[in-house]
Short mmCIF file of N, CA and C and ligand atoms in Angstrom, two decimals:
data_model
loop_
_atom_site.label_atom_id
_atom_site.label_comp_id
_atom_site.label_asym_id
_atom_site.label_seq_id
_atom_site.Cartn_x
_atom_site.Cartn_y
_atom_site.Cartn_z
N UNK A 1419 97.02 140.68 37.89
CA UNK A 1419 96.59 139.33 36.72
C UNK A 1419 95.69 138.93 37.59
N UNK A 1420 94.60 138.83 36.65
CA UNK A 1420 93.13 139.11 37.55
C UNK A 1420 92.71 137.44 38.03
N UNK A 1421 93.28 136.77 39.66
CA UNK A 1421 93.42 135.55 38.85
C UNK A 1421 92.11 135.27 40.09
N UNK A 1422 91.25 134.20 39.11
CA UNK A 1422 89.26 133.60 39.70
C UNK A 1422 90.25 132.80 40.43
N UNK A 1423 90.97 131.58 40.45
CA UNK A 1423 91.30 130.49 40.95
C UNK A 1423 92.31 130.51 42.16
N UNK A 1424 91.62 129.74 42.40
CA UNK A 1424 92.91 129.19 43.84
C UNK A 1424 93.37 127.95 43.94
N UNK A 1425 94.23 127.42 44.40
CA UNK A 1425 95.20 126.38 45.61
C UNK A 1425 94.57 126.75 46.95
N UNK A 1426 93.95 125.88 47.68
CA UNK A 1426 93.99 125.83 49.15
C UNK A 1426 94.44 124.77 49.78
N UNK A 1427 95.14 125.23 50.75
CA UNK A 1427 95.83 124.63 51.63
C UNK A 1427 96.16 124.19 53.13
N UNK A 1428 95.49 123.17 53.22
CA UNK A 1428 95.96 123.47 54.43
C UNK A 1428 97.33 123.05 55.14
N UNK A 1429 97.13 123.19 56.39
CA UNK A 1429 98.21 123.70 56.62
C UNK A 1429 99.36 122.92 56.91
N UNK A 1430 99.04 122.50 58.51
CA UNK A 1430 99.62 121.18 59.13
C UNK A 1430 99.66 120.42 58.72
N UNK A 1431 100.79 119.60 58.63
CA UNK A 1431 100.43 118.28 57.61
C UNK A 1431 100.69 118.34 56.19
N UNK A 1432 100.82 119.43 55.52
CA UNK A 1432 100.92 119.68 54.55
C UNK A 1432 101.92 120.72 54.16
N UNK A 1433 101.91 122.12 54.52
CA UNK A 1433 102.96 123.44 54.37
C UNK A 1433 104.32 122.37 55.19
N UNK A 1434 104.10 122.67 56.59
CA UNK A 1434 104.93 121.82 57.98
C UNK A 1434 104.75 121.06 58.28
N UNK A 1435 105.48 120.07 59.05
CA UNK A 1435 105.59 118.92 60.07
C UNK A 1435 104.52 118.95 60.37
N UNK A 1436 103.87 117.62 61.12
CA UNK A 1436 103.06 118.59 62.42
C UNK A 1436 103.97 117.52 63.62
N UNK A 1437 103.82 117.77 64.69
CA UNK A 1437 104.49 117.55 65.90
C UNK A 1437 103.91 116.44 67.02
N UNK A 1438 105.20 115.26 67.07
CA UNK A 1438 104.35 114.31 67.49
C UNK A 1438 103.91 114.58 68.96
N UNK A 1439 102.63 113.31 69.04
CA UNK A 1439 102.76 114.26 70.89
C UNK A 1439 101.17 112.53 70.90
N UNK A 1440 101.79 112.25 71.65
CA UNK A 1440 100.76 110.90 72.14
C UNK A 1440 100.37 110.35 71.23
N UNK A 1441 101.48 109.81 69.83
CA UNK A 1441 101.17 109.05 68.53
C UNK A 1441 100.35 110.24 67.71
N UNK A 1442 99.74 111.23 68.45
CA UNK A 1442 98.98 111.63 67.46
C UNK A 1442 99.82 113.43 66.95
N UNK A 1443 99.55 113.70 65.45
CA UNK A 1443 99.83 114.66 65.36
C UNK A 1443 99.07 115.89 65.45
N UNK A 1444 99.53 116.81 65.85
CA UNK A 1444 99.78 118.71 65.91
C UNK A 1444 100.24 119.32 65.33
N UNK A 1445 99.96 120.42 65.42
CA UNK A 1445 100.47 121.80 65.19
C UNK A 1445 101.73 122.01 66.16
N UNK A 1446 102.41 122.74 65.44
CA UNK A 1446 103.41 123.40 65.89
C UNK A 1446 103.06 124.45 66.83
N UNK A 1447 104.02 124.63 68.42
CA UNK A 1447 103.35 125.51 68.94
C UNK A 1447 104.58 126.73 69.53
N UNK A 1448 105.29 126.69 68.43
CA UNK A 1448 106.55 127.65 68.39
C UNK A 1448 107.12 127.41 67.16
N UNK A 1449 108.43 128.29 67.09
CA UNK A 1449 109.32 127.82 65.97
C UNK A 1449 110.66 127.58 65.81
N UNK A 1450 109.79 126.83 66.85
CA UNK A 1450 111.36 126.09 66.96
C UNK A 1450 111.15 124.54 66.85
N UNK A 1451 109.51 124.25 66.87
CA UNK A 1451 108.82 122.63 66.51
C UNK A 1451 108.75 123.55 64.94
N UNK A 1452 109.08 124.26 64.09
CA UNK A 1452 108.10 124.91 62.88
C UNK A 1452 109.11 123.90 61.98
N UNK A 1453 108.88 123.41 60.54
CA UNK A 1453 109.30 122.66 60.26
C UNK A 1453 108.46 122.77 58.36
N UNK A 1454 109.02 122.97 57.82
CA UNK A 1454 108.66 122.90 56.26
C UNK A 1454 108.69 121.30 55.84
N UNK A 1455 108.29 121.11 54.75
CA UNK A 1455 107.80 119.61 54.55
C UNK A 1455 109.08 120.52 52.68
N UNK A 1456 110.27 119.26 53.17
CA UNK A 1456 111.43 119.66 51.00
C UNK A 1456 110.34 120.12 50.41
N UNK A 1457 110.68 120.55 49.56
CA UNK A 1457 110.05 121.39 48.44
C UNK A 1457 108.60 122.03 48.56
N UNK A 1458 108.58 122.11 49.06
CA UNK A 1458 107.25 123.54 50.20
C UNK A 1458 107.27 124.49 49.39
N UNK A 1459 108.82 125.31 49.56
CA UNK A 1459 109.09 126.70 48.77
C UNK A 1459 108.71 126.61 47.33
N UNK A 1460 109.42 125.87 46.66
CA UNK A 1460 109.72 125.38 45.25
C UNK A 1460 108.21 125.70 44.42
N UNK A 1461 106.84 124.41 45.18
CA UNK A 1461 105.95 123.86 45.22
C UNK A 1461 105.21 125.56 45.24
N UNK A 1462 105.44 126.44 46.54
CA UNK A 1462 104.24 127.80 46.71
C UNK A 1462 105.34 128.66 45.65
N UNK A 1463 105.94 128.82 45.01
CA UNK A 1463 106.69 129.75 43.85
C UNK A 1463 105.88 129.51 42.55
N UNK A 1464 105.84 128.48 42.80
CA UNK A 1464 105.13 127.48 41.29
C UNK A 1464 103.91 127.76 41.02
N UNK A 1465 103.28 127.78 42.35
CA UNK A 1465 102.10 128.40 42.29
C UNK A 1465 101.44 129.65 41.92
N UNK A 1466 102.63 131.29 42.76
CA UNK A 1466 102.49 132.03 42.52
C UNK A 1466 103.08 132.43 41.11
N UNK A 1467 103.69 131.51 40.45
CA UNK A 1467 103.72 131.90 39.03
C UNK A 1467 103.00 132.11 38.01
N UNK A 1468 101.89 131.16 38.31
CA UNK A 1468 100.72 130.86 36.87
C UNK A 1468 99.55 131.74 38.04
N UNK A 1469 98.19 130.60 36.81
CA UNK A 1469 97.12 132.19 37.13
C UNK A 1469 96.20 131.51 38.97
N UNK A 1470 97.07 130.76 39.93
CA UNK A 1470 96.07 130.29 40.83
C UNK A 1470 96.27 131.30 42.06
N UNK A 1471 95.50 131.48 42.53
CA UNK A 1471 95.75 132.17 44.07
C UNK A 1471 95.99 131.43 45.00
N UNK A 1472 97.20 130.79 46.11
CA UNK A 1472 97.33 130.46 47.31
C UNK A 1472 96.92 130.86 48.35
N UNK A 1473 95.69 130.09 49.30
CA UNK A 1473 95.19 130.73 49.82
C UNK A 1473 94.79 129.46 50.99
N UNK A 1474 96.15 130.06 52.41
CA UNK A 1474 95.64 129.08 53.26
C UNK A 1474 94.03 128.73 54.30
N UNK A 1475 94.15 127.14 54.57
CA UNK A 1475 92.57 126.78 55.80
C UNK A 1475 92.99 126.26 56.23
N UNK A 1476 93.30 126.65 57.65
CA UNK A 1476 93.87 125.97 58.72
C UNK A 1476 92.86 126.09 59.74
N UNK A 1477 91.95 124.16 60.35
CA UNK A 1477 91.61 124.58 61.66
C UNK A 1477 92.63 124.75 63.43
N UNK A 1478 92.51 125.25 63.76
CA UNK A 1478 93.70 125.46 64.98
C UNK A 1478 92.47 125.90 66.36
N UNK A 1479 91.90 124.52 66.73
CA UNK A 1479 91.07 124.17 67.81
C UNK A 1479 92.36 124.28 69.17
N UNK A 1480 93.31 124.49 69.20
CA UNK A 1480 94.19 123.98 70.51
C UNK A 1480 94.20 125.03 71.29
N UNK A 1481 93.27 126.46 70.48
CA UNK A 1481 93.47 128.02 71.37
C UNK A 1481 92.59 127.93 71.37
N UNK A 1482 90.76 127.35 71.45
CA UNK A 1482 89.69 127.38 71.91
C UNK A 1482 90.20 126.59 73.21
N UNK A 1483 90.95 125.41 73.10
CA UNK A 1483 90.93 124.48 73.66
C UNK A 1483 91.77 124.67 75.22
N UNK A 1484 92.52 126.20 74.86
CA UNK A 1484 93.20 126.86 76.07
C UNK A 1484 94.77 126.42 76.30
N UNK A 1485 95.04 125.31 74.95
CA UNK A 1485 96.38 124.73 75.23
C UNK A 1485 97.43 125.65 73.95
N UNK A 1486 96.88 126.29 73.62
CA UNK A 1486 98.00 127.66 72.73
C UNK A 1486 97.19 129.11 73.13
N UNK A 1487 97.92 129.30 73.40
CA UNK A 1487 97.56 131.08 72.81
C UNK A 1487 97.34 131.68 71.06
N UNK A 1488 96.57 131.91 70.83
CA UNK A 1488 96.44 132.67 69.20
C UNK A 1488 97.73 133.08 69.04
N UNK A 1489 98.65 134.02 69.95
CA UNK A 1489 99.32 134.72 69.21
C UNK A 1489 100.88 133.21 68.86
N UNK A 1490 100.34 132.51 69.26
CA UNK A 1490 101.43 130.81 68.59
C UNK A 1490 101.24 130.92 67.20
N UNK A 1491 99.80 131.10 67.09
CA UNK A 1491 98.71 130.55 65.77
C UNK A 1491 99.75 131.89 65.25
N UNK A 1492 98.87 132.94 65.52
CA UNK A 1492 100.24 133.95 64.67
C UNK A 1492 100.99 133.80 64.13
N UNK A 1493 102.63 134.12 64.64
CA UNK A 1493 103.42 133.57 65.13
C UNK A 1493 104.63 132.67 63.89
N UNK A 1494 103.69 131.27 64.26
CA UNK A 1494 103.74 130.25 62.67
C UNK A 1494 103.11 131.35 61.31
N UNK A 1495 102.21 131.31 61.80
CA UNK A 1495 101.30 132.36 60.45
C UNK A 1495 102.37 132.90 59.85
N UNK A 1496 103.33 133.78 60.41
CA UNK A 1496 103.83 135.22 60.16
C UNK A 1496 104.83 134.70 59.19
N UNK A 1497 105.40 133.31 60.39
CA UNK A 1497 106.74 132.81 59.47
C UNK A 1497 106.93 132.63 58.22
N UNK A 1498 105.16 131.53 58.23
CA UNK A 1498 104.97 131.13 57.14
C UNK A 1498 104.98 131.68 55.49
N UNK A 1499 104.25 133.12 55.97
CA UNK A 1499 104.22 134.36 55.05
C UNK A 1499 105.39 134.99 54.64
N UNK A 1500 106.59 135.32 55.34
CA UNK A 1500 108.04 135.20 55.28
C UNK A 1500 108.67 134.76 54.07
N UNK A 1501 108.04 132.93 54.74
CA UNK A 1501 108.46 132.12 54.41
C UNK A 1501 108.51 131.42 52.34
N UNK A 1502 106.62 132.04 52.16
CA UNK A 1502 106.13 131.59 51.61
C UNK A 1502 105.32 133.19 50.83
N UNK A 1503 105.48 132.81 48.75
CA UNK A 1503 104.07 133.96 48.99
C UNK A 1503 102.57 133.22 49.53
N UNK A 1504 101.89 133.45 49.84
CA UNK A 1504 100.14 133.15 50.27
C UNK A 1504 99.92 134.39 50.15
N UNK A 1505 98.52 134.43 49.34
CA UNK A 1505 97.72 135.90 49.16
C UNK A 1505 96.71 135.28 50.38
N UNK A 1506 96.07 134.77 51.20
CA UNK A 1506 95.49 134.83 52.48
C UNK A 1506 95.07 132.99 53.19
N UNK A 1507 95.13 133.74 55.00
CA UNK A 1507 94.87 132.67 55.38
C UNK A 1507 93.89 133.34 56.26
N UNK A 1508 93.68 131.83 56.39
CA UNK A 1508 91.58 131.57 56.88
C UNK A 1508 91.60 130.44 57.49
N UNK A 1509 91.65 131.36 59.20
CA UNK A 1509 91.97 130.48 60.17
C UNK A 1509 90.88 130.09 61.30
N UNK A 1510 90.31 128.56 61.14
CA UNK A 1510 88.85 128.80 62.57
C UNK A 1510 89.50 128.43 63.69
N UNK A 1511 89.41 129.19 64.91
CA UNK A 1511 89.60 129.21 66.15
C UNK A 1511 89.40 127.75 67.09
N UNK A 1512 87.57 127.57 66.36
CA UNK A 1512 86.34 126.99 66.95
C UNK A 1512 87.20 125.32 67.12
N UNK A 1513 86.35 124.57 67.98
CA UNK A 1513 85.87 123.13 68.40
C UNK A 1513 85.11 122.54 68.02
N UNK A 1514 84.48 121.08 67.90
CA UNK A 1514 83.11 120.99 67.21
C UNK A 1514 82.09 121.13 68.52
N UNK A 1515 82.67 121.46 68.67
CA UNK A 1515 81.15 121.87 70.00
C UNK A 1515 80.98 123.52 69.96
N UNK A 1516 81.54 124.14 69.13
CA UNK A 1516 81.41 125.45 69.28
C UNK A 1516 79.99 125.30 67.68
N UNK A 1517 79.92 124.32 66.91
CA UNK A 1517 79.23 124.11 65.85
C UNK A 1517 78.87 125.84 64.53
N UNK A 1518 80.41 125.43 64.91
CA UNK A 1518 80.61 127.14 63.59
C UNK A 1518 80.18 126.13 62.00
N UNK A 1519 80.71 127.28 61.40
CA UNK A 1519 80.49 126.83 60.11
C UNK A 1519 82.27 127.54 58.98
N UNK A 1520 82.67 127.41 60.04
CA UNK A 1520 83.88 127.02 59.00
C UNK A 1520 84.61 126.44 59.49
N UNK A 1521 85.30 125.39 60.25
CA UNK A 1521 85.77 124.34 60.52
C UNK A 1521 85.59 123.33 60.09
N UNK A 1522 86.57 123.53 58.73
CA UNK A 1522 86.77 121.81 58.53
C UNK A 1522 86.40 120.85 59.44
N UNK A 1523 85.58 119.58 58.57
CA UNK A 1523 84.25 119.64 56.99
C UNK A 1523 84.37 120.10 56.71
N UNK A 1524 83.44 121.02 57.41
CA UNK A 1524 82.55 122.28 56.67
C UNK A 1524 83.47 123.52 55.68
N UNK A 1525 82.67 123.86 54.60
CA UNK A 1525 83.83 124.56 53.49
C UNK A 1525 83.98 126.19 54.69
N UNK A 1526 82.93 127.11 55.12
CA UNK A 1526 83.49 127.81 55.65
C UNK A 1526 84.04 128.71 54.94
N UNK A 1527 85.42 128.20 55.21
CA UNK A 1527 87.33 129.26 55.20
C UNK A 1527 86.66 129.12 53.54
N UNK A 1528 86.75 128.40 53.14
CA UNK A 1528 87.13 128.49 52.05
C UNK A 1528 85.75 129.05 51.14
N UNK A 1529 84.13 129.34 51.36
CA UNK A 1529 83.14 129.73 50.92
C UNK A 1529 83.47 131.59 51.41
N UNK A 1530 84.04 131.80 52.32
CA UNK A 1530 84.60 132.98 52.59
C UNK A 1530 86.32 133.62 51.60
N UNK A 1531 86.97 132.52 51.94
CA UNK A 1531 87.33 133.06 50.17
C UNK A 1531 87.79 133.77 49.24
N UNK A 1532 86.68 132.39 48.92
CA UNK A 1532 85.90 132.22 47.89
C UNK A 1532 85.05 134.16 46.95
N UNK A 1533 84.15 134.07 48.25
CA UNK A 1533 83.81 135.09 48.26
C UNK A 1533 84.68 136.70 48.19
N UNK A 1534 85.12 136.36 48.59
CA UNK A 1534 86.32 137.72 48.75
C UNK A 1534 87.05 138.50 47.57
N UNK A 1535 87.80 136.96 47.09
CA UNK A 1535 88.54 136.84 45.93
C UNK A 1535 87.56 136.78 44.43
N UNK A 1536 86.39 136.49 44.63
CA UNK A 1536 85.90 136.43 43.47
C UNK A 1536 86.19 134.84 42.85
N UNK A 1537 86.32 134.08 43.25
CA UNK A 1537 87.51 132.52 43.33
C UNK A 1537 85.63 132.01 42.36
N UNK A 1538 86.66 130.92 41.37
CA UNK A 1538 85.68 129.82 40.83
C UNK A 1538 86.60 128.52 41.30
N UNK A 1539 85.50 128.32 42.14
CA UNK A 1539 85.63 127.41 42.56
C UNK A 1539 86.28 125.75 41.99
N UNK A 1540 84.72 125.65 40.60
CA UNK A 1540 84.92 123.96 40.61
C UNK A 1540 86.49 124.03 39.83
N UNK A 1541 87.16 125.21 39.74
CA UNK A 1541 88.42 125.17 38.85
C UNK A 1541 89.55 125.66 39.74
N UNK A 1542 88.86 125.18 41.25
CA UNK A 1542 89.95 125.70 41.63
C UNK A 1542 90.40 124.17 43.20
N UNK A 1543 91.24 123.77 43.61
CA UNK A 1543 91.64 122.82 44.54
C UNK A 1543 91.60 122.97 45.93
N UNK A 1544 91.53 121.76 46.36
CA UNK A 1544 92.11 121.83 48.02
C UNK A 1544 92.98 121.16 48.41
N UNK A 1545 94.25 121.43 48.96
CA UNK A 1545 95.12 120.59 49.05
C UNK A 1545 94.99 119.84 50.63
N UNK A 1546 95.51 118.35 51.27
CA UNK A 1546 95.00 118.23 53.20
C UNK A 1546 95.67 117.31 53.55
N UNK A 1547 95.67 116.57 53.88
CA UNK A 1547 95.83 115.69 54.58
C UNK A 1547 95.24 114.83 55.60
N UNK A 1548 93.94 115.74 55.80
CA UNK A 1548 93.44 114.98 56.22
C UNK A 1548 91.59 114.41 55.53
N UNK A 1549 90.88 114.00 55.92
CA UNK A 1549 89.88 114.02 54.87
C UNK A 1549 89.12 114.77 55.57
N UNK A 1550 88.49 115.55 56.43
CA UNK A 1550 87.83 116.91 57.17
C UNK A 1550 88.44 117.79 55.62
N UNK A 1551 89.70 117.87 54.83
CA UNK A 1551 90.05 118.94 54.30
C UNK A 1551 89.08 118.16 52.83
N UNK A 1552 89.19 117.55 53.08
CA UNK A 1552 88.59 116.76 51.18
C UNK A 1552 87.36 117.24 51.41
N UNK A 1553 86.45 116.32 52.48
CA UNK A 1553 85.70 116.80 52.59
C UNK A 1553 84.71 118.38 52.61
N UNK A 1554 85.29 118.84 53.23
CA UNK A 1554 85.05 120.92 52.38
C UNK A 1554 85.77 121.18 51.67
N UNK A 1555 86.61 120.70 50.90
CA UNK A 1555 86.49 120.55 49.54
C UNK A 1555 85.46 120.45 48.43
N UNK A 1556 85.58 119.17 48.45
CA UNK A 1556 84.49 118.38 48.36
C UNK A 1556 83.13 119.32 48.41
N UNK A 1557 82.62 119.90 49.68
CA UNK A 1557 81.77 120.73 49.56
C UNK A 1557 80.93 122.33 49.18
N UNK A 1558 82.49 122.91 49.39
CA UNK A 1558 82.64 124.12 48.10
C UNK A 1558 82.89 123.65 46.95
N UNK A 1559 82.74 122.27 46.21
CA UNK A 1559 82.82 122.39 45.10
C UNK A 1559 84.09 122.09 43.53
N UNK A 1560 85.16 122.16 44.93
CA UNK A 1560 86.86 121.98 44.57
C UNK A 1560 87.24 120.85 44.04
N UNK A 1561 88.25 120.77 43.23
CA UNK A 1561 88.94 118.98 43.30
C UNK A 1561 90.07 119.41 44.32
N UNK A 1562 90.44 118.05 44.43
CA UNK A 1562 91.06 117.29 45.98
C UNK A 1562 91.99 116.77 45.84
N UNK A 1563 93.20 117.07 46.52
CA UNK A 1563 94.78 115.72 47.48
C UNK A 1563 93.95 115.57 48.71
N UNK A 1564 94.72 114.34 48.23
CA UNK A 1564 95.20 113.89 49.71
C UNK A 1564 96.33 114.17 49.45
N UNK A 1565 97.21 114.62 50.61
CA UNK A 1565 98.52 114.42 51.00
C UNK A 1565 99.05 113.38 52.20
N UNK A 1566 99.61 112.09 51.58
CA UNK A 1566 99.97 110.82 52.35
C UNK A 1566 98.84 110.28 52.74
N UNK A 1567 98.80 109.93 54.13
CA UNK A 1567 97.75 108.10 54.36
C UNK A 1567 96.74 108.68 54.74
N UNK A 1568 96.51 109.85 54.78
CA UNK A 1568 95.26 110.48 55.71
C UNK A 1568 94.67 110.27 56.57
N UNK A 1569 93.83 110.34 57.27
CA UNK A 1569 93.69 110.05 58.79
C UNK A 1569 92.29 108.92 58.49
N UNK A 1570 91.61 108.53 59.64
CA UNK A 1570 90.22 107.87 60.06
C UNK A 1570 89.39 108.65 58.76
N UNK A 1571 88.91 107.98 57.55
CA UNK A 1571 87.94 108.32 56.31
C UNK A 1571 86.68 107.97 57.19
N UNK A 1572 86.55 107.57 57.39
CA UNK A 1572 84.94 107.91 57.79
C UNK A 1572 83.62 107.65 57.55
N UNK A 1573 82.29 108.37 56.78
CA UNK A 1573 82.03 108.83 56.00
C UNK A 1573 82.31 109.79 54.59
N UNK A 1574 83.31 110.65 55.36
CA UNK A 1574 83.80 111.06 54.00
C UNK A 1574 84.25 110.65 52.55
N UNK A 1575 84.00 112.09 51.32
CA UNK A 1575 84.50 111.28 50.47
C UNK A 1575 85.97 111.06 49.87
N UNK A 1576 85.83 110.17 48.89
CA UNK A 1576 87.22 109.82 48.16
C UNK A 1576 87.94 111.43 48.00
N UNK A 1577 89.41 111.27 48.01
CA UNK A 1577 89.87 112.37 46.73
C UNK A 1577 90.02 112.64 45.58
N UNK A 1578 90.28 113.62 44.70
CA UNK A 1578 90.34 113.45 43.23
C UNK A 1578 91.60 112.18 42.97
N UNK A 1579 92.99 112.92 43.70
CA UNK A 1579 94.15 112.21 43.97
C UNK A 1579 94.54 112.50 45.48
N UNK A 1580 95.46 111.16 45.12
CA UNK A 1580 95.74 111.05 46.77
C UNK A 1580 97.64 110.14 45.95
N UNK A 1581 98.36 112.06 46.68
CA UNK A 1581 99.64 112.43 46.44
C UNK A 1581 100.43 112.54 48.19
N UNK A 1582 102.31 112.18 47.99
CA UNK A 1582 102.92 111.85 48.80
C UNK A 1582 103.83 113.29 49.28
N UNK A 1583 103.08 114.54 48.67
CA UNK A 1583 103.61 115.56 48.72
C UNK A 1583 102.71 116.91 48.30
N UNK A 1584 103.12 118.58 49.12
CA UNK A 1584 102.88 119.35 48.41
C UNK A 1584 103.65 119.34 46.66
N UNK A 1585 104.18 118.81 47.05
CA UNK A 1585 105.38 119.41 45.79
C UNK A 1585 104.57 118.45 44.31
N UNK A 1586 104.22 117.46 44.33
CA UNK A 1586 104.00 116.37 44.00
C UNK A 1586 102.59 116.86 42.99
N UNK A 1587 101.66 117.92 44.14
CA UNK A 1587 100.14 117.73 44.31
C UNK A 1587 100.48 118.42 43.10
N UNK A 1588 101.16 120.46 43.63
CA UNK A 1588 101.30 121.41 42.16
C UNK A 1588 101.92 120.52 41.05
N UNK A 1589 102.07 119.87 40.86
CA UNK A 1589 103.97 119.15 39.47
C UNK A 1589 102.46 118.68 39.15
N UNK A 1590 101.54 118.39 39.40
CA UNK A 1590 100.08 117.73 38.67
C UNK A 1590 99.21 118.64 37.86
N UNK A 1591 98.84 119.28 39.07
CA UNK A 1591 98.15 120.64 38.30
C UNK A 1591 98.52 121.42 37.71
N UNK A 1592 99.91 121.78 37.49
CA UNK A 1592 100.92 123.01 36.91
C UNK A 1592 101.72 121.92 36.58
N UNK A 1593 101.81 121.06 35.68
CA UNK A 1593 102.86 120.58 34.78
C UNK A 1593 103.81 121.11 33.86
N UNK A 1594 104.94 120.68 33.42
CA UNK A 1594 105.55 121.57 32.37
C UNK A 1594 105.79 122.90 33.05
N UNK A 1595 105.50 123.89 33.23
CA UNK A 1595 105.87 125.17 33.86
C UNK A 1595 107.37 125.10 34.85
MG1 MG B 2479 96.39 118.67 58.50
ZN1 ZN B 2480 85.15 127.96 63.07
#
């Protein structure tokens, strides 16, 4: 099948649970801390059967901060690829200070994936748990879903939809399947 649309997924807080640290959620650093949300496996298989690609776009700034080695991010991503039918994973390893084009809220990871796969962004979706994910999706021209309560919105745009889970988002995008 020649897929030309995608569902872009944030990783931490959408696929897997955040690890709470001083009241803030962060990425899991090892497999003991890695735990998928309920319904995620079913949701990803539902996308797989559809005409959407499944592409993860994830900020992993703790690598540049020296808090975690790059291999830890890769171990978790390999586990995700083992558990879920994912077509591609784009990772930004930078922090704000790097002023890169890939760190969400910038749309670089989405735009790179769109160029590589020939994706029609206006018929694609970005699903994230932070307003920076939504901003990246809006900048790329995608429709957007915020999962959960979100973080500080600031000047970031509103999502098209607010849902409680990836499972709920996928059932809105792909009803009756
Ligand atoms: Mg997140
Ligand atoms: Zn970056």
